[in-house]
CSV table of C-alpha atoms in Angstrom, one decimal:
chain,number,residue,atom,x,y,z
A,1,MET,CA,4.2,5.2,8.6
A,2,MET,CA,5.2,6.2,5.0
A,3,CYS,CA,6.9,9.2,6.6
A,4,GLY,CA,9.5,6.4,8.6
A,5,GLY,CA,9.6,4.3,5.1
A,6,ALA,CA,10.8,7.8,3.2
A,7,ASN,CA,13.4,8.7,5.9
A,8,SER,CA,14.0,4.9,5.9
A,9,THR,CA,15.3,5.3,2.4
A,10,ALA,CA,16.6,9.1,2.2
A,11,THR,CA,19.5,7.4,5.7
A,12,GLN,CA,20.2,4.1,3.3
A,13,GLN,CA,20.4,5.3,0.2
A,14,TRP,CA,22.1,8.4,0.4
A,15,GLY,CA,23.2,9.0,4.0
A,16,LEU,CA,21.2,11.6,4.7
A,17,PRO,CA,20.7,12.6,8.2
A,18,ASN,CA,17.6,11.5,10.2
A,19,GLY,CA,14.5,13.9,9.1
A,20,VAL,CA,15.3,15.1,6.4
A,21,GLY,CA,13.5,12.3,3.9
A,22,ALA,CA,10.9,12.2,6.4
A,23,VAL,CA,10.6,16.2,5.8
A,24,ILE,CA,11.0,16.2,2.1
A,25,LEU,CA,7.9,13.4,1.4
A,26,THR,CA,5.8,15.7,3.8
A,27,ALA,CA,6.1,18.5,1.8
A,28,CYS,CA,4.9,17.0,-1.3
A,29,VAL,CA,2.4,15.3,0.4
A,30,ILE,CA,0.4,17.8,1.7
A,31,ALA,CA,1.0,20.0,-1.8
A,32,THR,CA,-0.5,17.6,-3.7
A,33,ALA,CA,-3.7,16.3,-0.6
A,34,ILE,CA,-4.4,20.8,-0.6
A,35,PHE,CA,-4.8,20.1,-5.0
A,36,GLY,CA,-7.8,17.9,-4.4
A,37,LEU,CA,-8.6,14.5,-6.1
A,38,ASP,CA,-7.9,14.9,-9.2
A,39,GLY,CA,-4.0,15.7,-8.5
A,40,ILE,CA,-3.3,12.8,-6.4
A,41,LEU,CA,-5.0,10.1,-9.8
A,42,ASN,CA,-2.7,12.4,-12.0
A,43,ALA,CA,0.1,11.7,-9.8
A,44,LEU,CA,-0.4,7.4,-9.5
A,45,GLY,CA,-1.6,6.9,-13.4
A,46,LYS,CA,1.9,8.3,-13.6
A,47,ILE,CA,4.1,6.5,-10.9
A,48,GLY,CA,2.6,3.0,-10.3
A,49,PRO,CA,3.8,1.1,-13.8
A,50,LEU,CA,6.8,2.8,-13.2
A,51,ILE,CA,7.1,1.3,-9.8
A,52,ILE,CA,6.1,-2.0,-10.7
A,53,VAL,CA,8.4,-1.9,-14.0
A,54,ILE,CA,11.5,-1.4,-11.6
A,55,ILE,CA,10.9,-4.0,-8.6
A,56,LEU,CA,10.1,-6.3,-11.0
A,57,LEU,CA,13.6,-5.9,-13.3
A,58,VAL,CA,15.5,-5.5,-10.0
A,59,SER,CA,14.1,-8.3,-8.3
A,60,VAL,CA,14.3,-11.9,-11.8
A,61,MET,CA,17.8,-10.0,-11.8
A,62,SER,CA,17.9,-10.9,-8.8
A,63,GLY,CA,16.6,-13.7,-8.5
A,64,VAL,CA,18.1,-15.3,-12.0
A,65,LYS,CA,21.8,-14.6,-9.9
A,66,GLY,CA,21.6,-15.6,-6.3
A,67,ILE,CA,18.7,-18.6,-7.3
A,68,GLY,CA,21.2,-21.1,-6.1
A,69,ASN,CA,20.9,-20.1,-2.6
A,70,PHE,CA,17.3,-20.0,-2.6
A,71,THR,CA,16.3,-23.2,-1.0
A,72,ALA,CA,19.4,-23.1,2.3
A,73,ASN,CA,18.5,-19.3,2.5
A,74,LEU,CA,14.6,-20.4,3.0
A,75,LYS,CA,15.4,-23.5,5.7
A,76,GLN,CA,17.1,-20.9,7.7
A,77,VAL,CA,14.2,-18.8,7.1
A,78,ASP,CA,12.0,-21.5,8.7
A,79,SER,CA,15.0,-22.3,11.7
A,80,GLY,CA,14.0,-18.9,12.6
A,81,ASP,CA,17.9,-18.3,13.1
A,82,LEU,CA,17.4,-15.3,11.8
A,83,LYS,CA,15.0,-13.7,14.5
A,84,LEU,CA,13.2,-11.8,11.2
A,85,ALA,CA,10.2,-9.3,13.2
A,86,GLN,CA,7.2,-10.6,11.2
A,87,VAL,CA,4.1,-9.7,11.3
A,88,GLY,CA,1.4,-12.9,12.4
A,89,ASN,CA,4.6,-14.3,14.6
A,90,GLY,CA,6.2,-17.2,11.2
A,91,ASN,CA,2.2,-17.7,10.1
A,92,PRO,CA,2.5,-17.7,6.5
A,93,LEU,CA,-1.5,-17.0,6.6
A,94,LEU,CA,-1.8,-14.5,9.5
A,95,SER,CA,1.0,-12.8,7.6
A,96,GLY,CA,-0.8,-13.1,4.4
A,97,PHE,CA,-4.2,-11.8,5.9
A,98,SER,CA,-2.5,-9.1,7.8
A,99,TYR,CA,-1.2,-7.9,4.3
A,100,GLY,CA,-4.3,-7.9,2.6
A,101,GLY,CA,-6.4,-6.5,5.0
A,102,PHE,CA,-4.5,-3.4,5.5
A,103,VAL,CA,-4.6,-2.6,1.7
A,104,ILE,CA,-8.3,-2.8,1.7
A,105,LEU,CA,-8.3,-0.9,4.9
A,106,TRP,CA,-6.3,1.3,3.5
A,107,PHE,CA,-7.6,2.5,0.2
A,108,ALA,CA,-11.4,1.2,0.4
A,109,ALA,CA,-12.1,4.8,1.3
A,110,PHE,CA,-9.9,6.7,-1.7
A,111,LEU,CA,-11.3,3.6,-4.4
A,112,GLY,CA,-14.6,4.3,-3.4
A,113,GLU,CA,-14.5,7.5,-4.5
A,114,VAL,CA,-12.3,7.2,-7.9
A,115,GLY,CA,-15.5,4.2,-8.5
A,116,ALA,CA,-17.8,7.4,-7.7
A,117,LYS,CA,-15.5,9.3,-10.2
A,118,ASN,CA,-15.4,6.2,-13.4
A,119,LYS,CA,-17.0,4.2,-15.2
A,120,LEU,CA,-17.0,0.9,-12.8
A,121,LYS,CA,-16.2,-1.4,-15.8
A,122,GLU,CA,-13.1,0.4,-15.9
A,123,VAL,CA,-12.7,0.6,-12.1
A,124,ASN,CA,-13.3,-3.5,-12.0
A,125,TYR,CA,-10.6,-3.5,-14.9
A,126,GLY,CA,-7.6,-1.3,-13.5
A,127,MET,CA,-7.8,-3.0,-10.0
A,128,LEU,CA,-8.4,-6.2,-11.6
A,129,LEU,CA,-4.7,-6.0,-13.6
A,130,SER,CA,-3.3,-4.0,-10.8
A,131,THR,CA,-3.7,-6.9,-8.7
A,132,VAL,CA,-2.3,-9.4,-11.0
A,133,PHE,CA,0.8,-6.8,-11.9
A,134,ILE,CA,1.1,-6.3,-7.9
A,135,MET,CA,1.2,-10.1,-6.6
A,136,GLY,CA,3.5,-11.3,-9.2
A,137,THR,CA,5.8,-8.6,-8.9
A,138,ALA,CA,5.1,-9.1,-5.4
A,139,VAL,CA,6.5,-13.4,-5.5
A,140,LEU,CA,9.1,-12.2,-8.0
A,141,ALA,CA,10.4,-9.7,-5.1
A,142,SER,CA,10.4,-12.1,-2.0
A,143,ILE,CA,12.4,-15.2,-4.3
A,144,ALA,CA,14.8,-12.5,-4.6
A,145,LEU,CA,14.7,-11.3,-0.8
A,146,ILE,CA,14.7,-14.7,0.5
A,147,CYS,CA,18.2,-15.4,-2.0
A,148,TYR,CA,19.9,-13.1,0.0
A,149,ILE,CA,18.4,-12.9,2.9
A,150,GLY,CA,21.2,-12.3,5.2
A,151,GLU,CA,22.4,-9.7,3.9
A,152,THR,CA,17.9,-8.5,3.6
A,153,GLY,CA,16.8,-9.5,6.5
A,154,HIS,CA,17.4,-6.6,8.8
A,155,ALA,CA,17.5,-3.3,6.0
A,156,ASP,CA,14.9,-1.6,7.0
A,157,ILE,CA,14.7,-0.9,2.1
A,158,PRO,CA,15.8,-4.3,1.3
A,159,ALA,CA,15.3,-3.5,-2.3
A,160,LEU,CA,18.1,-1.5,-2.2
A,161,VAL,CA,20.2,-3.9,-1.3
A,162,LEU,CA,19.4,-5.9,-4.3
A,163,ALA,CA,19.7,-2.6,-5.7
A,164,ASN,CA,23.2,-1.9,-5.1
A,165,SER,CA,24.2,-5.5,-5.6
A,166,ILE,CA,23.4,-5.4,-9.3
A,167,SER,CA,24.9,-1.7,-9.7
A,168,PRO,CA,24.9,1.1,-7.8
A,169,ILE,CA,23.5,3.6,-10.9
A,170,LEU,CA,20.2,1.3,-10.3
A,171,ALA,CA,20.1,1.6,-6.7
A,172,GLN,CA,19.9,5.0,-6.4
A,173,ALA,CA,17.8,5.1,-9.8
A,174,LEU,CA,15.2,2.2,-7.5
A,175,ALA,CA,16.3,4.5,-4.9
A,176,ILE,CA,13.7,7.5,-6.5
A,177,ILE,CA,11.7,5.6,-7.7
A,178,ILE,CA,10.8,3.9,-3.8
A,179,PHE,CA,10.5,7.7,-2.7
A,180,CYS,CA,8.0,8.2,-5.4
A,181,GLY,CA,6.2,5.0,-4.4
A,182,ILE,CA,6.4,6.1,-0.9
A,183,TYR,CA,4.5,9.4,-2.4
A,184,THR,CA,1.8,7.8,-4.0
A,185,THR,CA,0.4,5.8,-1.5
A,186,SER,CA,1.1,8.5,1.4
A,187,VAL,CA,-1.2,11.1,-0.9
A,188,PRO,CA,-4.1,9.0,-0.7
A,189,LEU,CA,-3.6,8.0,2.8
A,190,LEU,CA,-3.4,12.0,4.4
A,191,TRP,CA,-6.8,12.5,1.6
A,192,THR,CA,-9.2,10.4,3.0
A,193,GLY,CA,-8.2,10.8,6.5
A,194,VAL,CA,-8.7,14.2,5.9
A,195,GLY,CA,-11.7,14.9,3.4
A,196,LYS,CA,-13.6,12.3,6.6
A,197,VAL,CA,-13.4,15.6,8.7
A,198,ALA,CA,-13.8,18.7,5.9
A,199,LYS,CA,-14.8,19.5,2.8
A,200,GLU,CA,-12.3,19.5,0.1
A,201,GLY,CA,-10.3,22.4,-0.8
A,202,THR,CA,-11.6,24.3,2.2
A,203,GLN,CA,-9.2,26.7,5.0
A,204,LYS,CA,-10.6,23.7,7.4
A,205,TYR,CA,-9.4,21.1,4.4
A,206,LYS,CA,-6.0,23.0,4.0
A,207,LEU,CA,-5.2,23.3,7.8
A,208,LEU,CA,-5.7,19.7,8.4
A,209,THR,CA,-3.4,18.2,5.5
A,210,VAL,CA,-0.6,20.6,7.3
A,211,ILE,CA,-1.9,19.8,10.5
A,212,GLY,CA,-2.3,16.1,10.0
A,213,GLY,CA,0.9,15.2,7.8
A,214,VAL,CA,3.3,17.4,10.5
A,215,VAL,CA,2.3,15.0,12.7
A,216,GLY,CA,3.2,12.0,10.8
A,217,CYS,CA,6.1,14.0,9.8
A,218,VAL,CA,7.3,14.5,13.6
A,219,ILE,CA,6.8,10.7,15.0
A,220,ALA,CA,8.4,9.2,11.2
A,221,CYS,CA,10.8,11.8,12.7
A,222,PHE,CA,11.4,9.8,16.0
A,223,LEU,CA,10.2,6.1,16.0
A,224,PRO,CA,12.3,2.6,14.7
A,225,TYR,CA,10.6,2.0,11.3
A,226,LYS,CA,10.6,-1.3,11.2
A,227,GLY,CA,9.0,-1.0,14.5
A,228,LEU,CA,6.3,1.1,13.2
A,229,VAL,CA,5.7,-1.3,9.6
A,230,ASN,CA,5.8,-4.6,12.1
A,231,VAL,CA,3.1,-2.9,14.9
A,232,LEU,CA,1.5,-1.0,12.0
A,233,TYR,CA,1.1,-3.2,9.6
A,234,GLY,CA,-0.3,-6.4,11.8
A,235,MET,CA,-2.8,-4.2,13.5
A,236,ASN,CA,-4.1,-2.7,10.4
A,237,GLY,CA,-4.3,-5.2,8.7
A,238,TYR,CA,-6.4,-7.6,11.5
A,239,LEU,CA,-8.8,-4.3,11.3
A,240,GLY,CA,-8.8,-4.7,7.7
A,241,PHE,CA,-10.5,-7.8,7.9
A,242,ILE,CA,-13.1,-6.9,9.8
A,243,LEU,CA,-14.0,-3.7,7.7
A,244,VAL,CA,-14.3,-6.9,4.6
A,245,GLY,CA,-17.1,-8.3,7.5
A,246,PHE,CA,-19.4,-5.4,7.3
A,247,MET,CA,-18.8,-4.9,4.2
A,248,LEU,CA,-20.0,-8.6,2.9
A,249,VAL,CA,-22.9,-8.4,5.4
A,250,TYR,CA,-23.6,-5.2,3.8
A,251,ASP,CA,-24.2,-6.8,0.5
A,252,ILE,CA,-25.9,-9.2,1.7
A,253,ARG,CA,-28.1,-6.9,3.0
A,254,THR,CA,-28.8,-4.9,-0.3
A,255,ARG,CA,-29.4,-7.7,-2.8
A,256,MET,CA,-31.7,-9.5,0.1
A,257,SER,CA,-33.8,-6.0,0.1
A,258,LYS,CA,-33.6,-6.2,-3.8
A,259,THR,CA,-34.9,-9.0,-3.4
A,260,LYS,CA,-37.7,-8.4,-1.3
A,261,LEU,CA,-38.3,-5.4,-3.7
A,262,HIS,CA,-38.7,-7.7,-6.9
A,263,SER,CA,-41.2,-9.6,-5.6
A,264,LYS,CA,-43.2,-7.4,-3.9
A,265,MET,CA,-43.1,-5.8,-7.2
A,266,ALA,CA,-43.9,-8.6,-9.1
A,267,THR,CA,-46.9,-10.0,-6.4
A,268,ALA,CA,-48.2,-6.4,-7.4
A,269,GLU,CA,-48.1,-6.7,-11.1
A,270,HIS,CA,-50.0,-9.9,-10.8
A,271,ALA,CA,-53.0,-8.6,-8.3
A,272,ILE,CA,-53.2,-5.2,-11.2
A,273,ALA,CA,-53.6,-8.2,-13.9
């Protein structure tokens, strides 16, 4: 799906032939994943904040410019006249659950590895701050998209439509940023999948990394991006909440086991005394 996003970005903004964007992304992702987790973290740390700042800038400028259209456009979205394909069949709660679920499902293993190699307190602060800033940016971006829903509703990469309405130069910069954002998302996804079946740094790991990247690239070149988003985001989102259920059960059982252990130790100490 990330290959599809890169493909659509390159085609929509730069007019490149189908497949070129996906191939460029695949080459970059495979190269980074082969270098290992440290290389991934370095890439994420440099690009992530920049993505949020640029998207925030475009969203605020577009929202201020088109806020007068918001109420009327929102009613049009709710009426169903635009026939927008929405995960959750138009139900905002199901759509929100799906989005949250797919983020959890896709990045749980990657974040677990990050937590194992860094101080838990720092990881928690990082997750809290990133959640606040990403959620705030997403809200402002949604408002801006609705203000121009006639133009953005059926675009593969609607943020580029907003940027082009402000400045072609800004749109070019945003296209590069989006491409980089897709890259930072793709690398941990590929790394996580391959890392479960092969040890990092081995020949098997490198071979499977190349195969996995090529398979994703080929699929993206032949299936429409919006179809991939609607199907895979929705399906992965609901699976993500099943994962949350397992995580909660595990936490409860762990806490109960610790409580029983402490109780037994206290009883033993009392008996000895």
